[in-house]
Amino acid sequence: RHLEKQFPVGEWRPFQPRESVKALDDVSFDIRKGETFGLVGESGCGKSTVARVMLGLIPPSGGQVHFDQHNIFNLDREALRLLRKRMQIIFQDPFSSLDPRKTIEKIVAEPLTVHRIGSVDERRSRVRELLGRVGLTPAAFNRYPHEFSGGQRQRIAIARALALDPDLIVCDEPVSALDVSIQAQVLNLLKQLQRDIGLTYLFISHDLSVVKHISDRVGVMYLGSIIEIAPVDDLFRRPMHPYTLSLMSALPVPDPRAQGRRVLLQGDVPNPIHPPDGCRFHTRCFMAERRCRTQRPGLKVWGEGHQVACHLADRSNHTLKGIMS
Ligand code: SF4
Ligand code: MG
């Protein structure tokens, strides 16, 4: 709820205010039990910061995170420790997130060891079961990460994330480092696991087609804010924010003759230390009006579960259709 996060930048100088980047600017959304909430946006828009704040890894500058009715920043250490077991994270780079000196058995068992769960034998059989769940054979047991391909390493990271039987897994660009042919396999595995054990995912990606494939609902981020939230089908059928549309028009379609015109973004992403006034997107928006330069649009409901932060959301879909056809 209303998450804010500022990071100081540049050097500290006496008697001078330190500049800061607003990495998160009033971010609010819900993730429902059992769903996949996709968070999409260009790199640097604040997606990973959302994840880190949400997991309690870094404190927000403002706002709250609730998990099962508990504000996680009000919990004492022990309660937070217990809660953290229920939330796990998988990172983009399975090459650097697995310790190269440890065997697969040690890596996957690590959360159990840290939390002192089970005997050595029990852990061993749990690891065997987890490897099976992610499609690896027990032959992986005594081998090292470098002996595996990128896709297999991500499976190992997933097995480790499952060790403590979490409720929520944050997937931070989990397939971005993988070949396209391997991406679908890992995404399908995540879906399968969700069905089998009832997991909830926050799925972060800069790649709209990946997010489309796996999400139930999607939030689109731009410069530290969520500018559109919608059920996945609705978002792709009826994108309402001009930024969402420009992202979508850049997606390749199976039949190139059916490709609409690309809605090109004007200019570059603005400097986040000095973000534009008014609508943060106005410097790049093809629909911007005078008031966009001064008035900041908040998220408003425009349909069943569909929220948009744009003064002209009622008009945008029309305009966008015209441009795309
Ligand atoms: Fe564009 Fe204005 Fe809508 Fe912002 S509020 S997205 S500048 S039309
Ligand atoms: Mg990131």
Coordinates of C-alpha atoms and ligand atoms in Angstrom, one line a residue:
R1 CA 0.0 0.0 0.0
H2 CA 1.4 3.4 -1.1
L3 CA 5.0 2.1 -1.3
E4 CA 7.7 4.7 -1.6
K5 CA 11.4 4.1 -1.9
Q6 CA 14.1 6.6 -2.3
F7 CA 17.7 5.8 -2.8
P8 CA 20.4 8.5 -2.2
V9 CA 22.6 9.1 -5.2
G10 CA 25.9 11.0 -5.8
E11 CA 28.4 12.0 -3.2
W12 CA 27.6 13.3 0.2
R13 CA 28.7 16.9 0.7
P14 CA 28.5 18.9 3.9
F15 CA 25.6 21.4 4.1
Q16 CA 24.2 20.2 0.8
P17 CA 21.0 18.3 0.4
R18 CA 21.8 14.9 -1.1
E19 CA 20.0 14.0 -4.3
S20 CA 17.9 10.9 -4.4
V21 CA 16.1 8.7 -6.8
K22 CA 12.5 7.9 -6.2
A23 CA 12.6 4.2 -7.2
L24 CA 9.0 3.6 -6.0
D25 CA 6.4 6.3 -6.0
D26 CA 3.1 5.4 -4.4
V27 CA 2.9 1.8 -5.6
S28 CA -0.2 -0.1 -4.5
F29 CA -1.5 -3.5 -5.7
D30 CA -2.8 -6.8 -4.4
I31 CA -1.7 -10.3 -5.2
R32 CA -4.4 -12.9 -4.6
K33 CA -3.8 -16.3 -3.3
G34 CA -3.1 -18.8 -6.0
E35 CA -2.6 -16.3 -8.8
T36 CA 0.3 -15.1 -10.9
F37 CA 0.6 -11.3 -10.8
G38 CA 2.9 -10.2 -13.6
L39 CA 4.9 -7.0 -13.2
V40 CA 6.2 -5.6 -16.4
G41 CA 8.2 -2.5 -17.5
E42 CA 11.5 -1.4 -18.9
S43 CA 14.7 -2.0 -16.9
G44 CA 15.1 0.5 -14.1
C45 CA 11.4 1.2 -13.6
G46 CA 11.4 -0.2 -10.1
K47 CA 10.2 -3.8 -10.5
S48 CA 13.0 -5.4 -8.5
T49 CA 12.7 -2.8 -5.8
V50 CA 9.0 -3.7 -5.4
A51 CA 10.2 -7.4 -5.0
R52 CA 12.9 -6.5 -2.4
V53 CA 10.6 -4.3 -0.4
M54 CA 7.8 -6.8 -0.5
L55 CA 10.0 -9.6 0.8
G56 CA 11.2 -7.4 3.7
L57 CA 14.7 -7.4 2.3
I58 CA 14.9 -3.6 2.3
P59 CA 12.7 -1.2 4.2
P60 CA 10.4 1.2 2.2
S61 CA 10.7 5.0 2.7
G62 CA 6.9 4.9 3.1
G63 CA 3.9 2.7 2.8
Q64 CA 3.1 -0.8 4.0
V65 CA 3.3 -4.4 2.9
H66 CA 0.6 -6.8 4.2
F67 CA 1.0 -10.5 4.1
D68 CA -2.0 -12.4 5.5
Q69 CA -3.3 -9.3 7.2
H70 CA 0.1 -8.7 8.9
N71 CA 2.0 -5.5 8.2
I72 CA 5.4 -7.2 7.7
F73 CA 7.4 -4.1 8.9
N74 CA 5.5 -4.3 12.3
L75 CA 6.5 -7.8 13.0
D76 CA 9.2 -8.8 15.5
R77 CA 12.2 -10.6 14.3
E78 CA 11.0 -14.1 15.1
A79 CA 7.6 -13.5 13.4
L80 CA 9.4 -12.0 10.4
R81 CA 11.7 -15.0 10.2
L82 CA 8.8 -17.4 10.1
L83 CA 7.0 -15.3 7.6
R84 CA 10.1 -15.2 5.3
K85 CA 10.0 -19.0 5.1
R86 CA 6.7 -18.6 3.3
M87 CA 8.1 -16.2 0.7
Q88 CA 10.9 -17.2 -1.6
I89 CA 12.6 -15.6 -4.6
I90 CA 14.1 -16.9 -7.8
F91 CA 16.5 -14.6 -9.6
Q92 CA 17.3 -13.9 -13.2
D93 CA 20.8 -15.3 -13.3
P94 CA 21.0 -19.0 -12.3
F95 CA 24.7 -18.8 -13.1
S96 CA 25.5 -16.5 -10.2
S97 CA 22.8 -17.4 -7.7
L98 CA 24.1 -21.0 -7.3
D99 CA 27.3 -21.4 -5.3
P100 CA 29.8 -23.1 -7.7
R101 CA 31.6 -24.9 -4.9
K102 CA 28.6 -26.7 -3.6
T103 CA 26.9 -29.9 -4.8
I104 CA 23.3 -29.7 -6.0
E105 CA 22.3 -31.7 -2.9
K106 CA 23.9 -29.0 -0.6
I107 CA 22.4 -26.1 -2.6
V108 CA 18.8 -27.5 -2.6
A109 CA 19.1 -28.5 1.1
E110 CA 20.4 -25.2 2.2
P111 CA 17.2 -23.6 3.3
L112 CA 16.4 -26.7 5.3
T113 CA 19.9 -26.7 6.9
V114 CA 19.6 -22.9 7.7
H115 CA 16.2 -23.4 9.4
R116 CA 17.4 -26.7 11.0
I117 CA 14.6 -28.7 9.5
G118 CA 14.8 -32.5 9.5
S119 CA 17.6 -35.0 10.0
V120 CA 20.4 -35.5 7.4
D121 CA 18.5 -38.4 6.0
E122 CA 15.2 -36.6 5.9
R123 CA 16.8 -33.7 4.1
R124 CA 18.4 -36.0 1.6
S125 CA 15.1 -37.6 0.7
R126 CA 13.4 -34.2 0.6
V127 CA 16.0 -33.0 -1.9
R128 CA 15.4 -36.1 -4.0
E129 CA 11.7 -35.4 -4.1
L130 CA 12.3 -31.7 -5.0
L131 CA 14.6 -32.6 -7.8
G132 CA 11.9 -34.9 -9.1
R133 CA 9.4 -32.2 -9.0
V134 CA 11.5 -29.9 -11.2
G135 CA 12.3 -32.7 -13.6
L136 CA 15.8 -33.5 -12.6
T137 CA 17.0 -37.1 -11.8
P138 CA 18.8 -38.1 -8.6
A139 CA 21.9 -38.3 -10.7
A140 CA 22.2 -34.5 -10.2
F141 CA 22.8 -35.0 -6.5
N142 CA 26.5 -35.0 -6.3
R143 CA 27.2 -32.8 -9.2
Y144 CA 28.1 -29.1 -9.4
P145 CA 26.3 -26.2 -11.0
H146 CA 28.7 -25.8 -13.8
E147 CA 27.8 -29.2 -15.1
F148 CA 24.3 -28.1 -15.9
S149 CA 22.8 -26.0 -18.6
G150 CA 21.1 -22.6 -17.9
G151 CA 17.6 -24.1 -18.0
Q152 CA 18.7 -26.9 -15.6
R153 CA 20.3 -24.5 -13.3
Q154 CA 17.1 -22.5 -13.1
R155 CA 15.3 -25.8 -12.2
I156 CA 17.8 -26.3 -9.4
A157 CA 17.1 -22.7 -8.2
I158 CA 13.4 -23.5 -8.3
A159 CA 13.9 -26.7 -6.3
R160 CA 15.7 -24.7 -3.7
A161 CA 13.0 -22.1 -3.5
L162 CA 10.4 -24.9 -2.9
A163 CA 12.4 -26.5 -0.1
L164 CA 10.5 -24.7 2.7
D165 CA 7.1 -25.2 1.2
P166 CA 6.5 -21.5 0.5
D167 CA 3.1 -19.9 -0.3
L168 CA 4.6 -17.1 -2.4
I169 CA 7.5 -17.1 -4.9
V170 CA 8.8 -13.9 -6.4
C171 CA 10.2 -14.7 -9.8
D172 CA 12.5 -11.8 -10.8
E173 CA 13.2 -12.2 -14.5
P174 CA 13.6 -16.0 -14.1
V175 CA 13.8 -16.8 -17.8
S176 CA 15.5 -13.6 -19.2
A177 CA 18.9 -15.2 -19.2
L178 CA 17.7 -18.3 -21.0
D179 CA 17.4 -19.2 -24.7
V180 CA 13.9 -18.6 -26.1
S181 CA 13.6 -22.4 -26.7
I182 CA 14.3 -23.1 -23.0
Q183 CA 12.1 -20.2 -21.7
A184 CA 8.8 -22.0 -22.4
Q185 CA 10.0 -25.1 -20.6
V186 CA 10.8 -23.2 -17.4
L187 CA 7.5 -21.2 -17.6
N188 CA 5.5 -24.4 -18.1
L189 CA 7.3 -26.0 -15.1
L190 CA 6.4 -22.9 -13.0
K191 CA 2.7 -23.2 -14.1
Q192 CA 2.7 -27.0 -13.4
L193 CA 4.1 -26.4 -9.9
Q194 CA 1.5 -23.7 -9.2
R195 CA -1.3 -26.2 -10.1
D196 CA 0.2 -29.0 -8.1
I197 CA 1.1 -27.2 -4.9
G198 CA -1.1 -24.1 -5.1
L199 CA 1.7 -21.5 -5.2
T200 CA 1.2 -17.8 -5.7
Y201 CA 3.6 -15.9 -7.9
L202 CA 4.8 -12.4 -8.4
F203 CA 6.3 -12.6 -11.8
I204 CA 8.6 -9.8 -12.9
S205 CA 9.8 -9.4 -16.4
H206 CA 10.6 -6.7 -19.0
D207 CA 9.3 -9.1 -21.6
L208 CA 5.6 -8.6 -22.3
S209 CA 5.2 -11.9 -24.2
V210 CA 6.6 -13.8 -21.2
V211 CA 4.3 -12.0 -18.8
K212 CA 1.3 -12.7 -21.1
H213 CA 2.1 -16.4 -21.2
I214 CA 2.2 -16.9 -17.4
S215 CA 0.1 -14.2 -15.7
D216 CA -3.5 -14.0 -14.5
R217 CA -3.3 -10.3 -13.9
V218 CA -0.7 -7.8 -14.9
G219 CA 0.7 -4.4 -13.6
V220 CA 2.6 -2.2 -15.9
M221 CA 5.3 0.0 -14.3
Y222 CA 6.8 3.2 -15.6
L223 CA 9.3 5.3 -13.7
G224 CA 8.5 3.9 -10.2
S225 CA 4.7 3.8 -10.6
I226 CA 2.1 1.4 -11.7
I227 CA 0.3 3.0 -14.6
E228 CA -2.1 0.2 -15.5
I229 CA -3.4 -3.0 -13.8
A230 CA -5.7 -5.5 -15.6
P231 CA -6.6 -9.1 -16.0
V232 CA -4.2 -10.4 -18.6
D233 CA -6.8 -11.0 -21.4
D234 CA -8.3 -7.6 -20.9
L235 CA -5.0 -5.9 -20.9
F236 CA -4.0 -7.4 -24.2
R237 CA -7.4 -6.9 -25.8
R238 CA -8.0 -3.4 -24.5
P239 CA -4.8 -1.7 -23.3
M240 CA -5.8 1.8 -22.1
H241 CA -2.6 3.5 -21.1
P242 CA -0.6 4.9 -24.0
Y243 CA 2.6 3.5 -22.5
T244 CA 1.1 0.0 -22.3
L245 CA 0.1 0.3 -25.9
S246 CA 3.5 1.4 -27.1
L247 CA 5.0 -1.7 -25.4
M248 CA 2.4 -3.9 -27.0
S249 CA 2.8 -2.5 -30.5
A250 CA 6.4 -3.5 -30.3
L251 CA 5.5 -7.2 -29.8
P252 CA 6.1 -9.4 -32.8
V253 CA 2.9 -11.1 -34.2
P254 CA 2.8 -14.5 -35.8
D255 CA 1.6 -13.1 -39.1
P256 CA 3.8 -10.1 -40.0
R257 CA 1.1 -8.8 -42.4
A258 CA -1.2 -8.4 -39.4
Q259 CA 1.3 -6.3 -37.5
G260 CA -0.2 -3.0 -36.7
R261 CA 1.8 0.2 -36.8
R262 CA 4.3 0.6 -34.1
V263 CA 3.5 3.3 -31.6
L264 CA 6.9 4.7 -31.2
L265 CA 7.9 6.3 -27.9
Q266 CA 9.3 9.8 -28.2
G267 CA 12.6 10.5 -26.6
D268 CA 14.3 8.5 -23.8
V269 CA 13.3 7.5 -20.3
P270 CA 13.6 10.7 -18.3
N271 CA 16.3 11.0 -15.6
P272 CA 14.7 9.5 -12.5
I273 CA 16.5 12.0 -10.2
H274 CA 14.5 14.7 -11.8
P275 CA 11.4 13.1 -13.1
P276 CA 8.9 15.2 -15.1
D277 CA 6.1 17.0 -13.2
G278 CA 2.5 16.0 -13.9
C279 CA 2.1 12.7 -15.6
R280 CA 5.5 11.1 -15.5
F281 CA 5.0 9.8 -19.0
H282 CA 4.1 13.1 -20.6
T283 CA 7.5 13.7 -22.1
R284 CA 7.1 10.6 -24.3
C285 CA 3.3 10.4 -24.8
F286 CA 1.8 11.0 -28.2
M287 CA -1.5 12.0 -26.6
A288 CA -0.2 14.4 -24.0
E289 CA -2.3 17.6 -23.4
R290 CA -1.5 20.7 -21.5
R291 CA -2.8 19.4 -18.2
C292 CA -0.7 16.3 -18.4
R293 CA 2.3 18.5 -17.8
T294 CA 1.1 19.7 -14.4
Q295 CA -1.5 17.2 -13.1
R296 CA -0.5 13.8 -12.0
P297 CA -3.1 11.2 -12.9
G298 CA -3.8 8.5 -10.2
L299 CA -5.0 4.9 -10.9
K300 CA -8.7 4.9 -11.6
V301 CA -11.0 2.0 -12.2
W302 CA -12.2 1.8 -15.9
G303 CA -13.7 -1.6 -16.0
E304 CA -13.8 -4.9 -14.1
G305 CA -10.5 -5.1 -12.3
H306 CA -9.0 -2.6 -14.9
Q307 CA -7.2 0.4 -13.4
V308 CA -5.5 3.1 -15.5
A309 CA -3.5 6.2 -14.5
C310 CA -4.2 8.5 -17.5
H311 CA -6.3 11.7 -17.8
L312 CA -7.4 10.5 -21.2
A313 CA -8.0 6.9 -20.5
D314 CA -11.6 7.1 -21.8
R315 CA -10.3 8.3 -25.1
S316 CA -7.1 6.4 -25.4
N317 CA -8.5 3.1 -26.5
H318 CA -10.2 4.8 -29.5
T319 CA -7.2 6.8 -30.4
L320 CA -5.0 3.7 -30.0
K321 CA -7.2 1.6 -32.2
G322 CA -7.0 4.2 -34.9
I323 CA -3.3 4.3 -34.8
M324 CA -2.8 0.6 -34.7
S325 CA -5.0 -0.3 -37.7
Ligands
SF4_1 FE1 -0.3 10.7 -21.9 FE2 -1.6 12.6 -20.5 FE3 -2.4 10.0 -20.3 FE4 -0.1 10.8 -19.2 S1 -2.1 11.5 -18.6 S2 -0.4 9.0 -20.4 S3 0.6 12.3 -20.8 S4 -2.5 11.3 -22.1
MG2 MG 15.3 -5.9 -12.2

